CSV table of C-alpha atoms and ligand atoms in Angstrom, one decimal:
chain,number,residue,atom,x,y,z
A,1088,MET,CA,16.1,-32.4,8.7
A,1089,ASN,CA,16.8,-28.8,9.8
A,1090,TYR,CA,13.7,-26.5,10.7
A,1091,LEU,CA,13.7,-24.9,7.3
A,1092,ASP,CA,13.2,-28.3,5.4
A,1093,ILE,CA,10.7,-29.3,8.2
A,1094,TYR,CA,8.7,-26.1,7.5
A,1095,GLN,CA,9.1,-26.7,3.8
A,1096,THR,CA,7.9,-30.1,3.7
A,1097,TYR,CA,4.5,-29.2,5.5
A,1098,ARG,CA,4.1,-26.3,3.3
A,1099,LYS,CA,4.2,-28.5,0.2
A,1100,LYS,CA,1.5,-30.7,1.9
A,1101,ILE,CA,-0.7,-27.8,3.0
A,1102,LYS,CA,-0.5,-26.4,-0.5
A,1103,ALA,CA,-1.7,-29.8,-1.9
A,1104,TYR,CA,-4.7,-29.6,0.1
A,1105,ASP,CA,-5.2,-25.8,-0.6
A,1106,TYR,CA,-5.2,-27.0,-4.3
A,1107,ALA,CA,-7.9,-29.5,-3.9
A,1108,LEU,CA,-10.0,-27.5,-1.5
A,1109,TRP,CA,-9.7,-24.8,-4.1
A,1110,LEU,CA,-10.7,-26.9,-7.1
A,1111,ILE,CA,-13.8,-28.1,-5.2
A,1112,SER,CA,-15.0,-24.8,-4.5
A,1113,TRP,CA,-14.3,-23.5,-8.1
A,1114,ASP,CA,-16.3,-26.3,-9.3
A,1115,GLN,CA,-19.2,-25.8,-6.9
A,1116,GLU,CA,-19.4,-22.1,-7.8
A,1117,THR,CA,-19.4,-22.7,-11.7
A,1118,GLU,CA,-20.0,-26.1,-13.2
A,1119,ALA,CA,-21.1,-28.6,-10.4
A,1120,PRO,CA,-24.7,-29.9,-10.8
A,1121,GLU,CA,-27.1,-28.7,-8.4
A,1122,ARG,CA,-27.4,-32.0,-6.3
A,1123,SER,CA,-23.6,-32.4,-6.0
A,1124,ASN,CA,-23.6,-29.9,-3.1
A,1125,ASP,CA,-24.0,-32.0,-0.1
A,1126,TYR,CA,-21.5,-34.8,-1.5
A,1127,ALA,CA,-18.9,-32.0,-2.2
A,1128,SER,CA,-19.2,-30.5,1.2
A,1129,ASN,CA,-18.6,-33.8,3.0
A,1130,GLN,CA,-15.5,-34.1,1.0
A,1131,LEU,CA,-14.4,-30.5,1.7
A,1132,GLU,CA,-15.0,-31.0,5.3
A,1133,VAL,CA,-12.6,-34.2,5.5
A,1134,LEU,CA,-9.8,-32.5,3.5
A,1135,ALA,CA,-10.2,-29.1,5.5
A,1136,SER,CA,-9.8,-31.0,8.9
A,1137,ALA,CA,-6.8,-32.8,7.7
A,1138,GLN,CA,-5.3,-29.7,6.6
A,1139,TYR,CA,-6.0,-28.0,9.8
A,1140,ASP,CA,-4.1,-31.2,11.6
A,1141,LEU,CA,-1.1,-30.5,9.3
A,1142,GLU,CA,-1.2,-26.8,10.0
A,1143,MET,CA,-1.4,-27.2,13.8
A,1144,ALA,CA,1.2,-30.1,14.0
A,1145,GLU,CA,3.4,-29.8,17.0
A,1146,GLU,CA,6.4,-30.6,14.6
A,1147,ARG,CA,5.5,-27.7,12.3
A,1148,LEU,CA,4.8,-25.2,15.0
A,1149,GLU,CA,8.2,-25.9,16.7
A,1150,ALA,CA,10.0,-25.4,13.4
A,1151,ILE,CA,8.1,-22.1,12.9
A,1152,ASN,CA,9.0,-20.8,16.4
A,1153,HIS,CA,12.7,-21.7,15.8
A,1154,LEU,CA,12.9,-20.2,12.5
A,1155,TYR,CA,11.1,-17.1,14.0
A,1156,ASP,CA,13.8,-16.7,16.8
A,1157,GLN,CA,16.5,-16.7,14.1
A,1158,ILE,CA,14.5,-14.8,11.7
A,1159,ASN,CA,17.5,-12.5,10.6
A,1160,ASP,CA,19.5,-15.4,9.4
A,1161,LEU,CA,16.8,-16.1,6.9
A,1162,ASN,CA,16.5,-14.8,3.3
A,1163,ASP,CA,14.0,-11.8,2.5
A,1164,GLU,CA,11.3,-14.2,1.1
A,1165,ILE,CA,11.2,-16.7,3.7
A,1166,LYS,CA,11.7,-14.0,6.7
A,1167,ILE,CA,8.5,-12.5,5.6
A,1168,GLU,CA,6.6,-15.6,5.2
A,1169,ILE,CA,7.6,-16.8,8.7
A,1170,LYS,CA,6.5,-13.5,10.1
A,1171,LYS,CA,3.1,-13.9,8.3
A,1172,VAL,CA,2.7,-17.4,9.5
A,1173,LYS,CA,3.8,-16.9,13.0
A,1174,LYS,CA,1.3,-13.9,13.4
A,1175,SER,CA,-1.5,-16.0,12.2
A,1176,ILE,CA,-0.7,-19.1,14.2
A,1177,ASP,CA,-0.2,-17.0,17.4
A,1178,ARG,CA,-3.8,-15.4,16.8
A,1179,LEU,CA,-5.4,-18.8,16.1
A,1180,LEU,CA,-4.0,-20.1,19.4
A,1181,LYS,CA,-5.5,-17.3,21.4
A,1182,ILE,CA,-9.1,-18.3,20.7
A,1183,PRO,CA,-10.3,-21.0,23.0
A,1184,LYS,CA,-11.1,-23.9,21.0
A,1185,GLU,CA,-14.8,-24.2,22.1
A,1186,SER,CA,-15.5,-20.5,21.0
A,1187,TYR,CA,-13.9,-21.1,17.6
A,1188,ILE,CA,-15.8,-24.3,17.0
A,1189,ASP,CA,-19.2,-22.7,18.0
A,1190,TYR,CA,-18.3,-19.9,15.9
A,1191,GLN,CA,-17.7,-22.1,12.7
A,1192,VAL,CA,-20.9,-23.8,13.4
A,1193,LEU,CA,-22.7,-20.4,13.6
A,1194,LEU,CA,-21.3,-19.2,10.4
A,1195,SER,CA,-22.2,-22.5,8.5
A,1196,LYS,CA,-25.8,-21.7,9.1
A,1197,SER,CA,-25.8,-17.9,9.1
A,1198,SER,CA,-25.7,-17.0,5.3
A,1199,LYS,CA,-29.0,-19.0,5.0
A,1200,VAL,CA,-30.5,-17.2,7.9
A,1201,TRP,CA,-29.5,-13.9,6.3
A,1202,ALA,CA,-30.7,-14.6,2.8
A,1203,GLU,CA,-34.2,-15.7,4.2
A,1204,ALA,CA,-34.2,-12.5,6.5
A,1205,LYS,CA,-33.2,-10.4,3.2
A,1206,HIS,CA,-35.8,-12.2,1.0
A,1207,ASN,CA,-38.5,-11.5,3.7
A,1208,ASN,CA,-37.6,-8.0,4.8
A,1209,ASP,CA,-37.2,-9.2,8.3
A,1210,PHE,CA,-34.0,-8.0,10.3
A,1211,GLU,CA,-35.7,-9.2,13.4
A,1212,SER,CA,-35.2,-13.0,12.2
A,1213,PHE,CA,-31.5,-12.3,11.7
A,1214,LEU,CA,-30.8,-10.3,14.7
A,1215,PRO,CA,-30.0,-13.1,17.2
A,1216,THR,CA,-27.5,-14.6,14.7
A,1217,LEU,CA,-26.0,-11.2,14.1
A,1218,GLU,CA,-25.7,-10.4,17.6
A,1219,LYS,CA,-23.7,-13.8,18.3
A,1220,ILE,CA,-21.4,-13.1,15.3
A,1221,VAL,CA,-20.7,-9.5,16.7
A,1222,GLU,CA,-20.3,-10.9,20.0
A,1223,PHE,CA,-17.6,-13.3,18.8
A,1224,ASN,CA,-15.7,-10.6,16.8
A,1225,ARG,CA,-15.8,-8.4,20.0
A,1226,LEU,CA,-14.0,-11.4,21.9
A,1227,VAL,CA,-11.5,-11.6,18.9
A,1228,VAL,CA,-10.8,-8.0,19.2
A,1229,LYS,CA,-10.2,-8.4,23.0
A,1230,LEU,CA,-7.9,-11.4,22.4
A,1231,TYR,CA,-5.9,-9.8,19.8
A,1232,GLU,CA,-5.4,-6.4,21.1
A,1233,THR,CA,-1.6,-5.0,21.4
A,1234,ASP,CA,-0.2,-1.8,22.4
A,1235,THR,CA,-0.5,-0.4,18.9
A,1236,LEU,CA,-3.8,-2.1,17.8
A,1237,LYS,CA,-7.0,-1.3,19.8
A,1238,GLY,CA,-10.6,-2.0,19.1
A,1239,TYR,CA,-12.0,-1.8,15.6
A,1240,ASP,CA,-8.2,-1.5,14.4
A,1241,VAL,CA,-7.7,-5.1,15.2
A,1242,LEU,CA,-10.4,-6.0,12.6
A,1243,LEU,CA,-9.1,-3.4,10.0
A,1244,ASP,CA,-5.6,-4.7,10.2
A,1245,MET,CA,-6.7,-8.3,9.2
A,1246,TYR,CA,-7.7,-7.1,5.8
A,1247,GLU,CA,-5.2,-4.3,5.2
A,1248,ASP,CA,-1.7,-4.1,6.9
A,1249,GLU,CA,-1.0,-0.9,8.8
A,1250,MET,CA,-4.5,0.6,8.2
A,1251,GLY,CA,-6.4,1.5,11.1
A,1252,ILE,CA,-8.9,3.9,12.3
A,1253,LYS,CA,-6.6,7.0,12.3
A,1254,GLU,CA,-5.7,6.2,8.8
A,1255,TYR,CA,-9.3,5.6,7.6
A,1256,ASP,CA,-10.8,8.4,9.3
A,1257,GLN,CA,-8.3,10.8,7.6
A,1258,PHE,CA,-9.2,9.1,4.3
A,1259,PHE,CA,-13.1,9.2,4.8
A,1260,ASP,CA,-12.9,12.8,6.2
A,1261,THR,CA,-11.4,13.7,2.8
A,1262,LEU,CA,-14.2,12.3,1.1
A,1263,LYS,CA,-16.7,13.9,3.5
A,1264,GLU,CA,-15.3,17.2,2.8
A,1265,ASN,CA,-14.7,17.1,-0.8
A,1266,LEU,CA,-16.9,14.6,-2.4
A,1267,VAL,CA,-20.2,14.3,-0.5
A,1268,PRO,CA,-21.2,18.0,-1.2
A,1269,PHE,CA,-20.1,17.5,-5.0
A,1270,VAL,CA,-22.2,14.3,-5.2
A,1271,LEU,CA,-25.3,15.9,-3.6
A,1272,GLU,CA,-25.0,18.7,-6.0
A,1273,LYS,CA,-24.8,16.8,-9.1
A,1274,THR,CA,-27.3,14.1,-8.5
A,1275,LYS,CA,-30.3,16.1,-7.8
A,1276,LYS,CA,-31.6,15.2,-11.2
A,1277,LYS,CA,-32.1,11.8,-12.6
A,1278,PRO,CA,-30.1,10.8,-15.5
A,1279,LYS,CA,-31.5,10.3,-18.9
A,1280,PHE,CA,-30.1,7.5,-21.5
A,1281,ASN,CA,-31.0,6.6,-25.0
A,1282,ARG,CA,-33.8,4.1,-24.5
A,1283,ALA,CA,-32.4,1.7,-26.7
A,1284,LEU,CA,-30.0,1.1,-24.1
A,1285,THR,CA,-32.4,1.0,-21.2
A,1286,ARG,CA,-35.2,-0.9,-23.0
A,1287,ASN,CA,-33.5,-3.4,-25.3
A,1288,LYS,CA,-32.9,-7.0,-24.7
A,1289,PHE,CA,-29.1,-8.0,-25.4
A,1290,SER,CA,-28.6,-11.8,-26.2
A,1291,ILE,CA,-26.3,-13.7,-23.8
A,1292,GLU,CA,-24.7,-15.1,-27.0
A,1293,GLY,CA,-23.6,-11.8,-28.2
A,1294,GLN,CA,-22.5,-10.6,-24.6
A,1295,ARG,CA,-20.4,-13.8,-24.5
A,1296,ALA,CA,-18.8,-13.0,-27.7
A,1297,PHE,CA,-17.9,-9.4,-26.5
A,1298,SER,CA,-16.5,-10.8,-23.1
A,1299,LYS,CA,-14.4,-13.1,-25.2
A,1300,TYR,CA,-13.0,-10.2,-27.3
A,1301,LEU,CA,-12.1,-8.3,-24.1
A,1302,LEU,CA,-10.0,-11.0,-22.9
A,1303,ASP,CA,-7.9,-10.6,-25.9
A,1304,VAL,CA,-8.1,-6.6,-25.7
A,1305,PHE,CA,-6.6,-6.8,-22.1
A,1306,SER,CA,-4.2,-9.8,-22.7
A,1307,TYR,CA,-5.8,-11.8,-20.1
A,1308,ASP,CA,-3.5,-15.0,-20.4
A,1309,LEU,CA,-5.8,-17.9,-21.4
A,1310,LYS,CA,-2.9,-20.4,-20.9
A,1311,LYS,CA,-3.1,-19.4,-17.2
A,1312,GLY,CA,-6.7,-18.6,-16.6
A,1313,VAL,CA,-10.3,-19.3,-18.0
A,1314,LEU,CA,-13.5,-17.3,-18.0
A,1315,LYS,CA,-16.6,-19.0,-16.9
A,1316,GLU,CA,-20.0,-17.8,-15.4
A,1317,SER,CA,-21.3,-17.7,-11.9
A,1318,VAL,CA,-24.2,-16.0,-10.1
A,1319,HIS,CA,-21.9,-13.3,-8.7
A,1320,PRO,CA,-18.7,-12.6,-10.7
A,1321,PHE,CA,-15.4,-13.6,-8.9
A,1322,THR,CA,-11.9,-14.3,-9.3
A,1323,SER,CA,-10.0,-17.3,-7.9
A,1324,GLY,CA,-6.6,-18.1,-8.0
A,1325,VAL,CA,-4.2,-20.6,-6.8
A,1326,SER,CA,-1.0,-20.0,-8.4
A,1327,SER,CA,0.4,-17.5,-11.0
A,1328,THR,CA,-0.2,-20.3,-13.6
A,1329,ASP,CA,-4.0,-20.7,-12.7
A,1330,THR,CA,-6.0,-17.8,-12.0
A,1331,ARG,CA,-9.7,-18.0,-13.2
A,1332,ILE,CA,-12.5,-15.5,-13.5
A,1333,THR,CA,-16.1,-15.6,-13.8
A,1334,THR,CA,-18.9,-13.1,-15.1
A,1335,ALA,CA,-22.7,-13.0,-15.2
A,1336,TYR,CA,-24.7,-12.2,-18.2
A,1337,HIS,CA,-28.1,-10.3,-17.9
A,1338,GLU,CA,-30.3,-9.8,-21.1
A,1339,ASP,CA,-31.7,-6.5,-19.7
A,1340,ASN,CA,-28.4,-5.0,-19.0
A,1341,LEU,CA,-25.7,-5.0,-21.5
A,1342,ILE,CA,-23.0,-3.3,-19.3
A,1343,SER,CA,-23.2,-5.4,-16.1
A,1344,SER,CA,-21.3,-8.1,-17.7
A,1345,ILE,CA,-18.7,-6.1,-19.7
A,1346,PHE,CA,-17.6,-4.3,-16.4
A,1347,SER,CA,-17.7,-7.4,-14.5
A,1348,THR,CA,-15.4,-9.2,-16.9
A,1349,ILE,CA,-13.1,-6.3,-17.0
A,1350,HIS,CA,-12.9,-6.0,-13.3
A,1351,GLU,CA,-12.3,-9.7,-12.4
A,1352,MET,CA,-9.4,-9.5,-15.2
A,1353,GLY,CA,-7.8,-6.7,-13.1
A,1354,HIS,CA,-7.8,-8.9,-10.3
A,1355,ALA,CA,-6.6,-11.9,-12.3
A,1356,ILE,CA,-3.9,-10.2,-14.3
A,1357,TYR,CA,-2.5,-9.4,-10.9
A,1358,GLU,CA,-2.1,-12.9,-9.7
A,1359,GLN,CA,-0.9,-14.0,-13.1
A,1360,GLN,CA,2.0,-11.6,-13.1
A,1361,VAL,CA,3.4,-12.6,-9.7
A,1362,ASN,CA,7.0,-13.9,-9.6
A,1363,GLU,CA,6.4,-17.6,-10.6
A,1364,SER,CA,8.8,-18.7,-8.2
A,1365,TYR,CA,6.5,-17.6,-5.4
A,1366,ASP,CA,4.0,-20.2,-6.4
A,1367,GLU,CA,5.4,-22.9,-4.0
A,1368,THR,CA,5.3,-20.1,-1.1
A,1369,LEU,CA,2.8,-18.3,0.6
A,1370,LEU,CA,3.9,-15.3,-1.2
A,1371,ASN,CA,1.8,-16.0,-4.3
A,1372,GLY,CA,-1.5,-13.9,-4.8
A,1373,GLY,CA,-1.9,-10.4,-4.0
A,1374,THR,CA,-0.6,-8.5,-1.0
A,1375,SER,CA,-3.9,-7.3,0.4
A,1376,MET,CA,-7.2,-6.6,-0.2
A,1377,GLY,CA,-6.8,-2.8,-0.9
A,1378,ILE,CA,-3.9,-3.3,-3.5
A,1379,HIS,CA,-6.1,-6.1,-5.1
A,1380,GLU,CA,-8.9,-3.9,-5.6
A,1381,SER,CA,-6.8,-1.2,-6.7
A,1382,GLN,CA,-6.0,-3.2,-9.7
A,1383,SER,CA,-9.5,-4.5,-10.7
A,1384,ARG,CA,-10.8,-0.7,-10.3
A,1385,LEU,CA,-7.8,0.8,-12.3
A,1386,TYR,CA,-9.0,-1.7,-15.3
A,1387,GLU,CA,-12.6,-1.2,-14.6
A,1388,ASN,CA,-13.1,2.4,-14.2
A,1389,MET,CA,-9.9,4.3,-15.3
A,1390,ILE,CA,-9.4,2.1,-18.4
A,1391,GLY,CA,-12.9,0.5,-19.0
A,1392,ARG,CA,-15.0,3.5,-18.6
A,1393,SER,CA,-12.7,6.0,-20.4
A,1394,TYR,CA,-13.7,7.7,-23.7
A,1395,GLU,CA,-10.4,6.6,-25.4
A,1396,PHE,CA,-11.6,3.0,-24.7
A,1397,TRP,CA,-15.0,3.1,-26.1
A,1398,ALA,CA,-13.8,5.2,-29.1
A,1399,GLN,CA,-11.8,2.2,-29.8
A,1400,HIS,CA,-14.0,-0.8,-28.9
A,1401,TYR,CA,-17.5,0.6,-29.3
A,1402,PRO,CA,-17.5,-0.3,-33.1
A,1403,LYS,CA,-17.0,-3.9,-32.3
A,1404,LEU,CA,-19.9,-3.9,-29.6
A,1405,GLN,CA,-22.2,-2.3,-32.3
A,1406,GLU,CA,-21.0,-5.0,-34.8
A,1407,ILE,CA,-22.3,-7.7,-32.4
A,1408,PHE,CA,-25.5,-5.8,-31.6
A,1409,LYS,CA,-26.4,-4.5,-35.0
A,1410,LYS,CA,-30.0,-4.0,-34.4
A,1411,GLU,CA,-30.0,-3.0,-30.9
A,1412,LEU,CA,-27.3,-0.6,-31.0
A,1413,LYS,CA,-28.0,1.0,-34.5
A,1414,LYS,CA,-29.3,4.1,-33.2
A,1415,VAL,CA,-27.0,4.5,-30.1
A,1416,THR,CA,-24.1,7.0,-30.8
A,1417,LEU,CA,-20.7,6.5,-29.2
A,1418,ASP,CA,-21.3,9.6,-27.0
A,1419,GLU,CA,-24.5,8.3,-25.7
A,1420,PHE,CA,-23.1,5.0,-24.9
A,1421,TYR,CA,-20.1,6.8,-23.1
A,1422,ALA,CA,-22.7,8.7,-21.1
A,1423,TYR,CA,-24.6,5.5,-20.2
A,1424,VAL,CA,-21.6,3.8,-19.0
A,1425,ASN,CA,-20.6,6.8,-16.7
A,1426,GLY,CA,-24.2,7.4,-15.5
A,1427,VAL,CA,-24.6,8.5,-11.8
A,1428,SER,CA,-27.4,8.6,-9.5
A,1429,ARG,CA,-28.4,8.4,-5.8
A,1430,GLY,CA,-28.8,4.7,-5.3
A,1431,LEU,CA,-29.4,2.4,-2.5
A,1432,ILE,CA,-27.4,-0.7,-3.5
A,1433,ARG,CA,-23.6,-0.8,-3.2
A,1434,ILE,CA,-22.9,-3.4,-5.9
A,1435,GLU,CA,-25.2,-1.5,-8.4
A,1436,ALA,CA,-23.5,1.9,-7.6
A,1437,ASP,CA,-21.6,4.1,-10.1
A,1438,GLU,CA,-18.1,5.1,-10.0
A,1439,LEU,CA,-18.6,8.5,-8.5
A,1440,THR,CA,-20.9,7.4,-5.3
A,1441,TYR,CA,-19.4,4.0,-4.8
A,1442,SER,CA,-17.1,4.9,-2.0
A,1443,LEU,CA,-20.0,6.7,-0.1
A,1444,HIS,CA,-21.6,3.5,0.3
A,1445,VAL,CA,-18.5,2.0,1.7
A,1446,MET,CA,-18.0,5.0,4.2
A,1447,ILE,CA,-21.3,4.4,5.7
A,1448,ARG,CA,-20.6,0.8,6.4
A,1449,TYR,CA,-17.2,1.7,8.0
A,1450,GLU,CA,-19.0,4.3,10.2
A,1451,ILE,CA,-21.5,1.6,11.5
A,1452,GLU,CA,-18.7,-0.9,12.1
A,1453,LYS,CA,-16.6,1.5,13.8
A,1454,GLN,CA,-19.3,2.3,16.3
A,1455,LEU,CA,-20.2,-1.1,16.6
A,1456,PHE,CA,-16.8,-2.0,17.8
A,1457,ASN,CA,-16.1,0.8,19.8
A,1458,GLY,CA,-19.2,0.2,21.9
A,1459,LYS,CA,-21.4,3.1,20.8
A,1460,LEU,CA,-23.8,1.1,18.7
A,1461,LYS,CA,-26.2,-1.9,19.5
A,1462,VAL,CA,-26.7,-4.5,16.8
A,1463,LYS,CA,-30.4,-4.0,17.3
A,1464,ASP,CA,-30.2,-0.3,16.1
A,1465,LEU,CA,-28.5,-1.0,12.9
A,1466,PRO,CA,-31.4,-0.5,10.4
A,1467,LYS,CA,-32.1,3.1,12.1
A,1468,THR,CA,-28.5,4.1,12.0
A,1469,TRP,CA,-28.1,2.7,8.3
A,1470,ASN,CA,-31.0,4.6,7.1
A,1471,LYS,CA,-29.8,7.8,8.8
A,1472,LEU,CA,-26.5,7.7,7.1
A,1473,TYR,CA,-27.8,6.9,3.8
A,1474,ARG,CA,-30.0,10.1,4.0
A,1475,LYS,CA,-26.9,12.2,5.3
A,1476,TYR,CA,-24.5,11.1,2.7
A,1477,LEU,CA,-26.3,9.8,-0.5
A,1478,GLY,CA,-29.8,11.8,0.0
A,1479,VAL,CA,-31.8,8.6,-0.2
A,1480,THR,CA,-33.5,6.7,2.5
A,1481,PRO,CA,-34.2,2.8,2.0
A,1482,LYS,CA,-38.0,1.8,2.1
A,1483,THR,CA,-37.2,-1.7,3.3
A,1484,ASP,CA,-34.3,-3.3,5.3
A,1485,THR,CA,-33.9,-5.8,2.1
A,1486,GLU,CA,-32.5,-2.8,0.0
A,1487,GLY,CA,-31.0,-1.1,3.3
A,1488,VAL,CA,-29.1,-3.1,6.0
A,1489,LEU,CA,-29.9,-6.5,4.7
A,1490,GLN,CA,-28.3,-6.1,1.3
A,1491,ASP,CA,-24.7,-7.3,1.9
A,1492,ILE,CA,-23.8,-10.7,2.8
A,1493,HIS,CA,-20.4,-9.7,4.4
A,1494,TRP,CA,-21.7,-9.3,8.0
A,1495,ALA,CA,-23.4,-12.7,8.0
A,1496,GLY,CA,-19.9,-14.2,7.0
A,1497,GLY,CA,-18.3,-12.4,9.8
A,1498,SER,CA,-16.5,-10.1,7.9
A,1499,PHE,CA,-15.7,-6.8,9.8
A,1500,GLY,CA,-13.1,-4.4,8.7
A,1501,TYR,CA,-13.4,-5.7,5.2
A,1502,PHE,CA,-15.7,-3.2,3.7
A,1503,PRO,CA,-13.3,-0.2,3.8
A,1504,THR,CA,-10.8,-1.9,1.5
A,1505,TYR,CA,-13.1,-1.7,-1.4
A,1506,ALA,CA,-13.0,2.1,-1.2
A,1507,LEU,CA,-9.4,2.2,-0.2
A,1508,GLY,CA,-8.6,0.2,-3.3
A,1509,THR,CA,-10.6,2.5,-5.4
A,1510,ALA,CA,-8.7,5.3,-4.0
A,1511,TYR,CA,-5.3,3.8,-4.5
A,1512,ALA,CA,-6.2,3.1,-8.1
A,1513,ALA,CA,-6.4,7.0,-8.8
A,1514,GLN,CA,-2.9,7.5,-7.3
A,1515,ILE,CA,-1.4,4.5,-9.2
A,1516,TYR,CA,-3.1,6.0,-12.4
A,1517,HIS,CA,-1.5,9.3,-11.9
A,1518,ALA,CA,1.9,7.7,-11.4
A,1519,MET,CA,1.6,5.5,-14.3
A,1520,ASN,CA,0.5,8.4,-16.6
A,1521,GLN,CA,4.1,10.0,-15.8
A,1522,ASP,CA,5.7,6.9,-17.3
A,1523,ILE,CA,3.4,5.9,-20.2
A,1524,ASP,CA,0.8,7.9,-22.2
A,1525,ILE,CA,-2.3,5.8,-20.8
A,1526,ALA,CA,-4.7,7.5,-23.2
A,1527,LYS,CA,-2.4,6.6,-26.1
A,1528,ALA,CA,-1.9,3.1,-25.1
A,1529,ILE,CA,-5.6,2.6,-25.0
A,1530,SER,CA,-6.3,4.5,-28.2
A,1531,SER,CA,-3.8,2.1,-30.1
A,1532,ASN,CA,-5.0,-0.9,-28.4
A,1533,GLN,CA,-1.7,-1.6,-26.4
A,1534,ILE,CA,-3.2,-2.2,-23.1
A,1535,HIS,CA,-0.4,-4.6,-22.6
A,1536,LEU,CA,2.0,-1.5,-21.8
A,1537,ILE,CA,-0.2,-0.8,-18.7
A,1538,ASN,CA,0.0,-4.7,-17.8
A,1539,GLU,CA,3.8,-4.5,-18.1
A,1540,TRP,CA,4.1,-1.4,-16.0
A,1541,SER,CA,1.8,-2.7,-13.4
A,1542,LYS,CA,4.0,-6.0,-13.4
A,1543,GLU,CA,7.0,-4.3,-12.7
A,1544,LYS,CA,5.8,-1.8,-10.1
A,1545,ILE,CA,3.3,-3.9,-8.4
A,1546,HIS,CA,2.3,-7.5,-9.6
A,1547,GLN,CA,5.7,-9.2,-9.3
A,1548,PHE,CA,6.0,-8.7,-5.8
A,1549,GLY,CA,2.9,-10.9,-4.8
A,1550,GLY,CA,3.0,-10.8,-1.0
A,1551,LEU,CA,6.5,-9.8,-0.5
A,1552,LYS,CA,5.8,-6.1,0.1
A,1553,THR,CA,3.3,-4.4,2.3
A,1554,PRO,CA,0.7,-2.3,0.7
A,1555,LYS,CA,2.5,0.8,2.1
A,1556,GLU,CA,5.7,-0.3,0.5
A,1557,ILE,CA,3.8,-1.2,-2.8
A,1558,MET,CA,2.6,2.3,-3.1
A,1559,LEU,CA,5.9,3.7,-2.4
A,1560,ILE,CA,7.4,1.7,-5.1
A,1561,ALA,CA,4.5,2.5,-7.5
A,1562,THR,CA,3.7,6.1,-7.0
A,1563,LYS,CA,6.9,7.2,-5.2
A,1564,GLU,CA,4.7,8.7,-2.3
A,1565,PRO,CA,2.6,7.6,0.6
A,1566,PHE,CA,-1.2,7.1,0.0
A,1567,ASP,CA,-2.9,10.4,-0.4
A,1568,PRO,CA,-6.8,10.3,-1.0
A,1569,HIS,CA,-6.6,13.8,-2.9
A,1570,TYR,CA,-5.7,12.1,-6.1
A,1571,TYR,CA,-9.0,10.1,-5.8
A,1572,VAL,CA,-11.1,13.1,-5.0
A,1573,ASN,CA,-9.4,15.2,-7.8
A,1574,TYR,CA,-9.8,12.3,-10.5
A,1575,LEU,CA,-13.4,12.1,-9.6
A,1576,ILE,CA,-14.3,15.6,-9.6
A,1577,GLU,CA,-12.4,16.5,-13.0
A,1578,LYS,CA,-13.9,13.6,-14.6
A,1579,TYR,CA,-17.5,14.2,-13.5
A,1580,LYS,CA,-17.4,17.8,-13.9
A,1581,VAL,CA,-17.3,17.3,-17.7
A,1582,ILE,CA,-19.6,14.4,-17.7
A,1583,LEU,CA,-22.5,16.1,-15.5
A,1584,LYS,CA,-21.7,19.7,-17.0
A,1585,ASP,CA,-25.4,21.1,-16.9
B,946,ZN,ZN1,-12.8,-6.6,-6.7
């Protein structure tokens, strides 16, 4: 067998493990009965360890090294795949096995410690765990540093290729300069909405019917996906022919499930439209966290929160909630889905202020990994930055530094991709509008035109192109955050006019 055959034989087996592991996790998050958890995690452990042995098999590593040496003789697809695999294996081999195992054990317990600390508003009880997690990530930074990647850059690069401190600083500086003053000015008053929207209860059954209707509106392909329910909405895909989403219904909040469903559909339609021949390779799925988030945000915000969208679909919602929405006009509903306020919680943030929540986390992580901030000082710094950029101060750490699970899971460098993706979305939207009349596509119930454009310019490539290449193909220019700032200011100048 030649090296390519060996590599591909291993890949086939690894993919089969991936599939089994993925199905178990999906089941645990959605349908599995409560008591099944221990049994399931025992099986997960066995499968994950067998998969690890396959990945690190001598024969496989040898094949990868040989293929890497002859990289220019390979076709484009396999060339890119081998580069990615080689990079991740080289990195894994750099970490001492003992530290790696200690860290895995630490992570397996940390989310519980975090959840309790959050529940009890007790940062001190989470501090020792968080210090160890940060310490391990500082070690990772040391081990992975190269001539071009230093410090926090190493972590940023793990989530978004070729995005480091320099690029993110430019991005967030643009927000600080142009967006922060606008937000602080426009959010002085608390918004008022029709009380029927904020006081009524909306049946889960009715919300389910509307989410089902939305699947159709966006042409989410039910032959290649499903919609289920989970505590936190998410998308999970294993191939272009199987990409699933969840949403969460709340009786006291009509729009939460609507925008979760649309957001996750944005993620899922991306993966469903990747070139099907990549399913057996490692190029399936999206290319980066940022580009992935650009797709969910484009669907959620630019389409789902547009006036054209609700002019078209509000009657259906009113038909489902006849009594509850009888006295709510289209304009009142539109104002409600675009309401903005100075909030404390990132996942509840509106479209206008969302990226500022992310910017605060970026500043903190940067200081943490460039040596200027101690873990124990996180709450103080957190509160100071919230005051500065959002004009609010958390009263507790529960609604402050303890609100997100990411750091407990060892994810540093991940947060910035949320804001970056949202900003990519505005630039992609602008470019798309040159080719198709988006407002008209939405008004005439032809969102499939948007899907088709996205497939051609973004989705089909899967992991074949880098985020930078995707931006060039889709928008014909490099990433420029001004599209995002301009989009927000133009939109909210009108909505918040008095
Ligand atoms: Zn998302």
